[in-house]
Amino acid sequence: MPNYDAILIGTGQSGPALARRLVAVGRKVAIVERKRFGGTCVNNGCTPTKTLIASAYATYLARRAADYGVRIEGSIKVDMKAVKARKDAVVAAFRDGLERSLKTLQGCTVYEGHARFVGEKKIAVNGSDLAADHIFLNVGARAAIPPIPGLDGVPYLTNSSMMEIDFVPSHLVILGGSYVGLEFAQMYRRFGSEVTVIEISPRLIPREDQDVSQAVADFLRDEGIDVRVDSKVVGVEKQGNSIAVKVDLGGAISQVVGTHLLVATGRRPNTDDLGLDKAGIATDTRGYIQVDEQLRTNIPGIWAMGDCNGRGAFTHTSWNDFEIVAANLLDDDRRSVRDRITAYALYTDPPLGRAGMTEAEVRGTNKPALIATRAMENVSRAYEKGETKGFMKILVDRESKQILGASFLGLAGDEVIHCILDLMYAKAPYTVAQRAMHVHPTVSELIPTMIGDLKPLQ
Ligand SMILES: Cc1cc2nc3c(=O)[nH]c(=O)nc-3n(C[C@H](O)[C@H](O)[C@H](O)COP(=O)(O)OP(=O)(O)OC[C@H]3O[C@@H](n4cnc5c(N)ncnc54)[C@H](O)[C@@H]3O)c2cc1C
């Protein structure tokens, strides 16, 4: 039985990076991947969606060309085969680069197959058993399929199978009005599909503040997307070449008939077929591996990183997990998952950049706070670019003057949010940002001005 110092299962965002650190200090390492190198982010998450969103944005801008004084003769046509080919090329470059780098990494053996625990420190893959004192799980998550009557009997899509689409669906019905669903909704609307989004909650992206959800729903509706909230899908059936989705809105049943159905109702961890019971590794009721603040499982010598530990659901949280594990294990640096500040983006156009608490969460603390908002219409760079949808909002603690959170929904919101995030990590008072001189004309230059408008949160 091959013995290693460390086995890493999964080549998502944390496993490969940790493998490199481990071999650099002379450890003998094995890494196992059952499907495609790079996992969700590279193959059917961030990279392909943001590449497709870039094509969708080009389409949108081309249609708006006249707003900028540019005349395009003839109609705007989307060549979905070319759009997909561009996406495939970007994904292949990332995936192949990772695969090559792992397969040529001195001290690291790559196994391709499904790994499963057969003992506490023993893994089976492709019929061979591997053993190691240290095991790192980076197995990720996949689309969760809700138990909707009839769903099994229709050809539905998930974020993974959407990556194979090389045509414009005539009418795409999307179950789920949250982060994944909304990016696909706007993208396909811009490619030319009729799009209906069905969300069970009273509003889209229900974890965000009411004003953010409303603004997102407004600009999606402005683009012609049929957004239905408070709507529970109670059944799905095939009708000829179409798919009929039965929707319950406050007791009244209606039907949405589309040509394609995307299920984007959440994620579940890839831990159900990992043999965790053979190692005695504890999970929560939803299958997420339980870890402490250094990402150690209940079994000494076994760690869980990335989406499978339920502590984050993003590429950057998985990468941060790698940094935390490496720091504790190799650098005698006691980093902890508790030190990180919530941060993420929703890549609609305009995007939403988020840091720290929402306004609702700040209100929930009942601590005195200050708030400032600014409409993107009052940001000169946005005005100049003709992209004035959205607003920025920031919240600070009245006593400590530290920033509690921000939601930037608008041009470059995904980038500008880092001005706030870095101040939060520095635990700096908001007055530091207020006195900073920013570059003109940028969206970021309005942050000091906005901070100057802080008022008590009523
Ligand atoms: C449509 C979509 C868009 C997204 N966009 C963004 C975004 O813009 N920004 C962002 O930060 N996040 C985004 N995310 C989330 C992001 O993709 C994930 O949080 C990130 O990829 C997490 O990676 P991970 O390291 O946990 O594992 P993953 O990337 O999921 O990798 C896990 C790997 O483990 C392998 N594996 C699983 N089980 C086994 C086994 N038993 N044996 C061997 N191998 C196994 C899998 O094949 C996979 O390759 C998006 C997700 C989706 C679905």
XYZ file of C-alpha atoms and ligand atoms in Angstrom:
511
model
C 0.000 0.000 0.000
C 1.549 3.359 -1.033
C 2.208 5.518 2.004
C 2.245 9.273 1.792
C 2.825 12.079 4.255
C -0.338 13.722 2.976
C -3.290 12.881 0.734
C -5.426 15.662 -0.733
C -8.843 14.743 -2.135
C -10.136 17.156 -4.766
C -8.376 19.746 -6.915
C -10.594 22.724 -6.113
C -9.193 26.011 -4.873
C -7.355 24.829 -1.767
C -6.046 21.313 -2.482
C -3.515 22.103 -5.258
C -2.168 25.167 -3.437
C -1.624 23.154 -0.269
C 0.007 20.330 -2.267
C 2.579 22.847 -3.556
C 3.340 24.105 -0.045
C 3.678 20.557 1.293
C 6.097 19.312 -1.377
C 8.140 22.494 -0.964
C 8.956 21.371 2.603
C 9.805 17.845 1.460
C 6.517 16.034 2.149
C 5.493 13.102 -0.043
C 2.049 14.000 -1.340
C -0.791 12.333 -3.283
C -3.658 14.328 -4.799
C -6.838 12.722 -6.146
C -9.278 14.151 -8.692
C -12.317 12.264 -9.950
C -13.391 14.587 -12.744
C -11.870 17.775 -14.056
C -8.872 19.541 -12.576
C -9.755 22.866 -11.016
C -13.184 21.797 -9.767
C -16.240 24.041 -9.802
C -14.641 27.479 -10.112
C -12.638 26.621 -13.199
C -15.002 24.230 -14.978
C -18.584 25.183 -14.171
C -18.527 28.089 -11.746
C -16.705 31.414 -11.691
C -14.489 31.167 -14.787
C -17.035 30.045 -17.390
C -19.851 32.220 -16.020
C -17.739 35.364 -15.959
C -16.467 34.565 -19.470
C -20.043 34.121 -20.717
C -21.117 37.276 -18.865
C -18.419 39.174 -20.803
C -19.999 37.976 -24.081
C -23.451 38.916 -22.804
C -22.168 42.389 -21.868
C -20.708 42.840 -25.360
C -24.126 41.984 -26.800
C -25.850 44.429 -24.466
C -23.425 47.221 -25.268
C -23.717 46.558 -29.003
C -27.498 46.950 -28.698
C -26.952 50.208 -26.822
C -24.367 51.461 -29.301
C -26.604 54.299 -30.484
C -26.663 55.683 -26.899
C -22.954 56.340 -27.359
C -23.287 57.795 -30.840
C -22.104 54.624 -32.519
C -24.110 53.311 -35.435
C -24.110 49.567 -36.122
C -25.485 48.756 -39.543
C -27.616 45.604 -39.542
C -28.832 43.531 -36.629
C -26.854 42.273 -33.655
C -26.543 38.476 -33.814
C -25.256 36.217 -31.090
C -23.272 33.231 -32.342
C -23.635 30.920 -29.363
C -21.247 28.358 -30.826
C -18.560 31.052 -30.906
C -19.568 32.301 -27.430
C -19.217 28.762 -26.069
C -15.938 28.206 -27.919
C -14.507 31.347 -26.317
C -15.662 30.155 -22.903
C -14.267 26.653 -23.519
C -10.887 28.088 -24.506
C -10.600 30.166 -21.334
C -11.666 27.222 -19.158
C -9.306 24.819 -20.948
C -6.358 27.180 -20.462
C -7.004 27.364 -16.700
C -7.786 23.649 -16.306
C -4.963 22.312 -18.451
C -2.450 24.639 -16.800
C -3.426 23.315 -13.373
C -3.414 19.687 -14.500
C 0.033 20.069 -16.078
C 1.458 21.822 -13.046
C 0.214 19.095 -10.684
C 1.406 16.240 -12.887
C 4.879 17.735 -13.118
C 5.103 18.725 -9.441
C 8.095 16.941 -7.885
C 7.035 14.960 -4.801
C 3.358 14.883 -5.789
C 1.575 11.854 -7.288
C -1.699 12.497 -9.089
C -4.456 9.873 -8.956
C -7.452 10.207 -11.275
C -10.525 8.534 -9.840
C -13.076 8.711 -7.060
C -11.529 8.626 -3.582
C -13.300 7.054 -0.632
C -12.278 6.412 2.966
C -11.843 2.739 3.786
C -10.318 3.408 7.203
C -9.426 6.353 9.431
C -6.265 7.237 7.511
C -6.800 5.030 4.494
C -8.251 5.969 1.093
C -9.261 3.724 -1.807
C -8.999 5.041 -5.351
C -9.294 2.972 -8.539
C -8.939 -0.248 -6.520
C -5.716 0.750 -4.741
C -5.426 1.752 -1.119
C -3.385 4.805 -0.101
C -2.449 5.752 3.438
C -1.278 8.996 5.035
C -1.121 10.558 8.495
C -2.496 13.816 7.117
C -5.569 13.942 4.883
C -7.072 17.116 3.430
C -10.587 17.128 1.981
C -11.311 19.660 -0.756
C -14.240 17.877 -2.383
C -16.491 20.878 -3.049
C -20.219 20.939 -3.683
C -22.721 20.425 -6.487
C -26.182 21.661 -7.446
C -28.855 20.570 -4.963
C -31.951 19.216 -6.702
C -35.163 19.949 -4.775
C -37.847 17.241 -4.432
C -40.329 18.827 -6.863
C -42.993 16.463 -8.230
C -42.265 15.629 -11.874
C -38.741 17.085 -11.942
C -37.208 13.641 -12.479
C -39.291 13.235 -15.623
C -38.089 16.353 -17.458
C -34.684 17.268 -18.923
C -33.569 19.968 -16.503
C -30.243 21.827 -16.512
C -27.855 22.703 -13.687
C -24.882 25.070 -13.574
C -22.766 22.159 -14.906
C -24.895 21.154 -17.902
C -25.478 24.852 -18.760
C -21.816 24.866 -19.767
C -22.592 22.601 -22.735
C -25.269 24.908 -24.219
C -24.236 26.210 -27.649
C -27.582 27.701 -28.701
C -29.931 30.373 -27.393
C -32.836 28.689 -25.577
C -36.105 30.133 -26.744
C -37.507 30.437 -23.213
C -35.314 29.638 -20.214
C -37.190 29.118 -16.952
C -34.939 29.403 -13.909
C -35.871 27.934 -10.537
C -34.124 30.077 -7.937
C -33.634 33.840 -7.834
C -30.355 33.928 -5.993
C -26.700 34.368 -6.957
C -26.303 31.527 -9.493
C -29.781 31.869 -11.027
C -29.570 35.634 -11.530
C -26.229 35.569 -13.330
C -27.605 33.024 -15.822
C -30.895 34.958 -16.092
C -29.332 38.223 -17.207
C -26.726 36.504 -19.380
C -29.316 34.511 -21.367
C -31.713 37.432 -21.604
C -28.896 39.402 -23.219
C -28.125 36.501 -25.559
C -31.755 36.704 -26.670
C -33.728 34.166 -24.621
C -37.032 34.883 -23.030
C -36.268 34.348 -19.326
C -38.510 33.681 -16.335
C -37.076 33.549 -12.803
C -39.153 31.819 -10.134
C -38.163 32.538 -6.530
C -39.925 31.120 -3.482
C -38.931 33.981 -1.128
C -40.782 37.291 -1.135
C -37.799 38.859 -2.912
C -34.721 38.005 -4.971
C -31.391 37.327 -3.218
C -33.207 37.273 0.133
C -29.970 37.392 2.150
C -29.370 40.928 0.881
C -31.104 44.063 2.128
C -34.567 44.846 0.825
C -33.357 47.891 -1.156
C -30.654 45.818 -2.848
C -33.093 43.040 -3.785
C -35.535 45.609 -5.127
C -32.943 47.433 -7.234
C -31.716 44.137 -8.727
C -35.288 43.027 -9.513
C -35.952 46.428 -11.105
C -33.003 46.364 -13.482
C -33.619 42.715 -14.425
C -37.271 43.518 -15.165
C -36.159 46.567 -17.175
C -34.237 44.186 -19.421
C -37.381 42.141 -19.954
C -36.837 39.290 -17.486
C -40.046 37.953 -15.965
C -39.221 37.944 -12.237
C -41.716 36.083 -10.055
C -41.188 36.169 -6.298
C -43.199 34.569 -3.497
C -43.749 31.776 -5.993
C -43.457 28.125 -5.044
C -42.917 25.547 -7.776
C -45.323 22.696 -7.012
C -44.884 20.539 -10.104
C -43.098 20.165 -13.392
C -44.149 18.218 -16.494
C -43.270 17.779 -20.114
C -45.682 19.310 -22.636
C -44.597 18.278 -26.116
C -41.157 19.845 -26.592
C -41.768 22.277 -23.760
C -41.599 22.095 -19.990
C -44.533 23.308 -17.915
C -43.768 24.609 -14.434
C -46.705 24.854 -12.016
C -46.367 27.782 -9.661
C -48.272 28.468 -6.448
C -48.560 32.184 -5.706
C -50.505 32.663 -2.488
C -52.761 29.680 -3.225
C -53.397 30.546 -6.874
C -51.820 28.043 -9.260
C -50.491 29.276 -12.591
C -48.256 27.748 -15.220
C -45.058 28.913 -16.887
C -44.205 27.033 -20.067
C -40.602 27.237 -21.264
C -38.302 25.382 -23.620
C -35.536 24.844 -21.048
C -35.421 24.603 -17.284
C -32.450 25.548 -15.102
C -32.461 24.403 -11.478
C -30.480 26.890 -9.373
C -31.922 26.348 -5.916
C -28.767 25.887 -3.864
C -25.757 23.649 -3.393
C -24.981 20.472 -1.458
C -21.578 19.185 -0.355
C -19.887 16.252 -2.157
C -19.621 14.292 1.061
C -22.331 11.659 0.617
C -20.085 9.233 -1.316
C -16.795 9.821 0.484
C -17.029 7.027 3.076
C -16.753 9.557 5.900
C -18.293 7.045 8.310
C -15.317 4.690 7.762
C -13.091 7.401 9.217
C -15.608 8.615 11.796
C -15.623 12.167 10.396
C -18.540 14.219 11.717
C -20.859 16.181 9.439
C -23.836 18.415 10.159
C -27.375 17.460 9.148
C -26.851 18.844 5.627
C -23.654 16.833 5.067
C -21.143 19.662 5.602
C -17.985 18.424 7.334
C -17.715 19.921 10.803
C -14.474 21.806 11.408
C -12.984 24.047 14.075
C -11.610 27.530 13.435
C -8.393 26.029 12.017
C -10.481 23.783 9.723
C -9.591 20.576 11.571
C -12.251 17.865 11.570
C -13.065 15.848 14.682
C -10.434 13.269 13.583
C -6.870 14.445 14.334
C -4.824 14.714 11.147
C -7.833 15.299 8.871
C -8.831 18.754 7.619
C -11.707 19.950 5.399
C -11.290 23.010 3.175
C -13.536 24.870 0.749
C -17.255 24.511 0.147
C -17.446 21.065 1.809
C -16.895 22.524 5.304
C -19.859 24.890 5.091
C -17.753 27.867 6.282
C -17.792 29.537 2.882
C -19.203 29.050 -0.598
C -16.740 30.984 -2.707
C -13.447 30.535 -4.453
C -11.817 33.112 -2.198
C -13.101 31.409 0.976
C -11.655 28.097 -0.241
C -8.342 29.822 -1.019
C -8.424 31.467 2.393
C -9.006 28.011 3.929
C -5.772 26.848 2.263
C -3.940 29.839 3.737
C -5.305 29.122 7.209
C -4.357 25.421 7.109
C -0.892 26.130 5.655
C -0.204 28.887 8.188
C -1.067 26.678 11.170
C 0.595 23.546 9.842
C 3.742 24.921 8.251
C 4.350 28.491 9.429
C 3.539 28.371 13.143
C 1.094 31.199 12.425
C -2.229 30.747 14.262
C -4.564 32.017 11.561
C -8.245 31.319 12.074
C -11.390 31.261 9.977
C -12.891 33.631 12.567
C -10.551 36.399 11.370
C -12.107 36.663 7.959
C -14.674 39.237 6.973
C -17.642 38.331 4.798
C -16.934 39.411 1.223
C -18.388 38.401 -2.121
C -19.900 39.709 -5.326
C -22.923 39.029 -7.473
C -21.892 39.400 -11.113
C -25.019 40.845 -12.585
C -24.567 44.064 -14.532
C -24.204 46.234 -12.581
C -22.517 43.952 -10.055
C -23.077 43.877 -6.313
C -19.964 44.009 -4.135
C -20.505 43.089 -0.503
C -18.374 43.379 2.624
C -19.253 42.695 6.257
C -22.777 43.064 7.593
C -25.925 44.013 5.720
C -28.045 46.904 7.032
C -30.528 44.341 8.389
C -27.741 42.585 10.297
C -26.485 45.880 11.718
C -30.018 46.734 12.870
C -30.185 43.290 14.484
C -27.231 44.131 16.742
C -29.172 47.080 18.262
C -25.908 49.008 18.512
C -25.768 52.676 17.524
C -24.655 52.926 13.899
C -24.305 55.464 11.117
C -25.340 54.973 7.505
C -24.654 56.710 4.214
C -25.919 55.942 0.738
C -25.218 57.370 -2.685
C -27.084 56.748 -5.915
C -24.860 55.792 -8.828
C -26.597 58.568 -10.764
C -24.539 60.907 -8.582
C -21.221 59.303 -9.442
C -19.626 61.179 -12.323
C -17.705 58.193 -13.693
C -20.926 56.176 -13.905
C -22.651 59.109 -15.580
C -19.853 59.469 -18.106
C -19.985 55.767 -18.909
C -23.766 55.781 -19.194
C -24.060 53.105 -16.491
C -25.894 54.737 -13.621
C -27.982 51.908 -12.181
C -27.697 51.055 -8.501
C -26.424 52.682 -5.325
C -23.721 52.407 -2.685
C -24.390 51.963 1.010
C -22.011 51.927 3.951
C -22.594 51.344 7.670
C -20.273 52.219 10.547
C -20.250 51.694 14.288
C -21.012 55.053 15.904
C -18.774 54.449 18.914
C -15.705 52.697 17.495
C -16.036 54.462 14.107
C -15.131 51.167 12.459
C -16.864 50.114 9.269
C -19.468 47.401 9.833
C -20.442 46.646 6.263
C -21.120 47.884 2.774
C -23.217 46.987 -0.253
C -22.048 48.521 -3.521
C -24.528 47.795 -6.285
C -23.279 49.626 -9.319
C -20.557 50.111 -11.882
C -17.393 48.304 -10.679
C -19.047 47.475 -7.338
C -17.107 44.186 -7.305
C -13.810 46.111 -7.391
C -14.647 49.238 -5.395
C -15.784 47.163 -2.408
C -12.123 46.373 -1.713
C -11.544 49.987 -0.593
C -13.904 49.167 2.252
C -12.729 45.621 2.851
C -9.121 46.647 3.384
C -10.139 49.357 5.854
C -12.179 46.762 7.721
C -9.193 44.403 7.917
C -7.072 47.320 9.137
C -9.769 48.034 11.765
C -9.340 51.667 10.741
C -11.925 54.310 11.663
C -14.006 55.615 8.759
C -12.269 58.988 9.133
C -9.197 57.459 7.458
C -11.189 56.929 4.264
C -12.904 60.286 4.629
C -9.561 62.090 4.507
C -8.023 59.985 1.742
C -7.546 61.612 -1.655
C -8.849 59.304 -4.374
C -8.301 59.444 -8.109
C -10.745 61.306 -10.389
C -12.857 60.204 -12.198
C -13.474 56.852 -10.509
C -16.311 55.291 -8.587
C -13.965 54.978 -5.590
C -13.476 58.755 -5.425
C -17.021 59.064 -4.093
C -16.285 56.960 -1.006
C -14.775 59.851 1.035
C -17.696 62.083 -0.018
C -20.257 59.428 0.849
C -18.645 58.891 4.242
C -18.976 62.629 4.829
C -22.759 62.137 4.582
C -22.994 59.556 7.396
C -26.186 59.948 9.441
C -27.549 58.034 12.448
C -29.233 54.763 11.450
C -32.836 55.271 12.579
C -22.424 28.951 -11.429
C -21.473 29.277 -10.321
C -20.809 30.479 -10.333
C -19.913 30.799 -9.316
N -19.288 32.012 -9.342
C -18.442 32.330 -8.350
C -17.750 33.570 -8.366
O -17.903 34.375 -9.284
N -16.888 33.851 -7.359
C -16.675 32.972 -6.329
O -15.892 33.270 -5.439
N -17.319 31.800 -6.279
C -18.187 31.451 -7.266
N -18.807 30.242 -7.237
C -18.501 29.313 -6.139
C -17.138 28.645 -6.382
O -17.130 28.054 -7.658
C -16.886 27.591 -5.313
O -17.085 28.173 -4.054
C -15.457 27.116 -5.401
O -15.209 26.504 -6.653
C -15.193 26.150 -4.242
O -14.184 25.322 -4.536
P -13.737 24.156 -3.595
O -12.279 24.395 -3.402
O -14.558 24.005 -2.387
O -14.020 22.831 -4.445
P -14.464 22.581 -5.928
O -13.962 23.602 -6.854
O -15.892 22.271 -5.966
O -13.620 21.266 -6.264
C -13.831 20.050 -5.665
C -13.152 18.976 -6.506
O -13.170 17.768 -5.796
C -13.424 16.710 -6.701
N -13.975 15.598 -5.924
C -15.135 15.606 -5.206
N -15.286 14.428 -4.585
C -14.216 13.681 -4.910
C -13.802 12.367 -4.574
N -14.521 11.612 -3.752
N -12.653 11.904 -5.097
C -11.896 12.684 -5.916
N -12.219 13.923 -6.255
C -13.365 14.423 -5.759
C -14.416 17.323 -7.676
O -14.415 16.614 -8.896
C -13.861 18.738 -7.824
O -12.942 18.809 -8.877
C -19.690 29.883 -8.255
C -20.353 28.654 -8.237
C -21.236 28.346 -9.257
C -21.936 27.018 -9.216
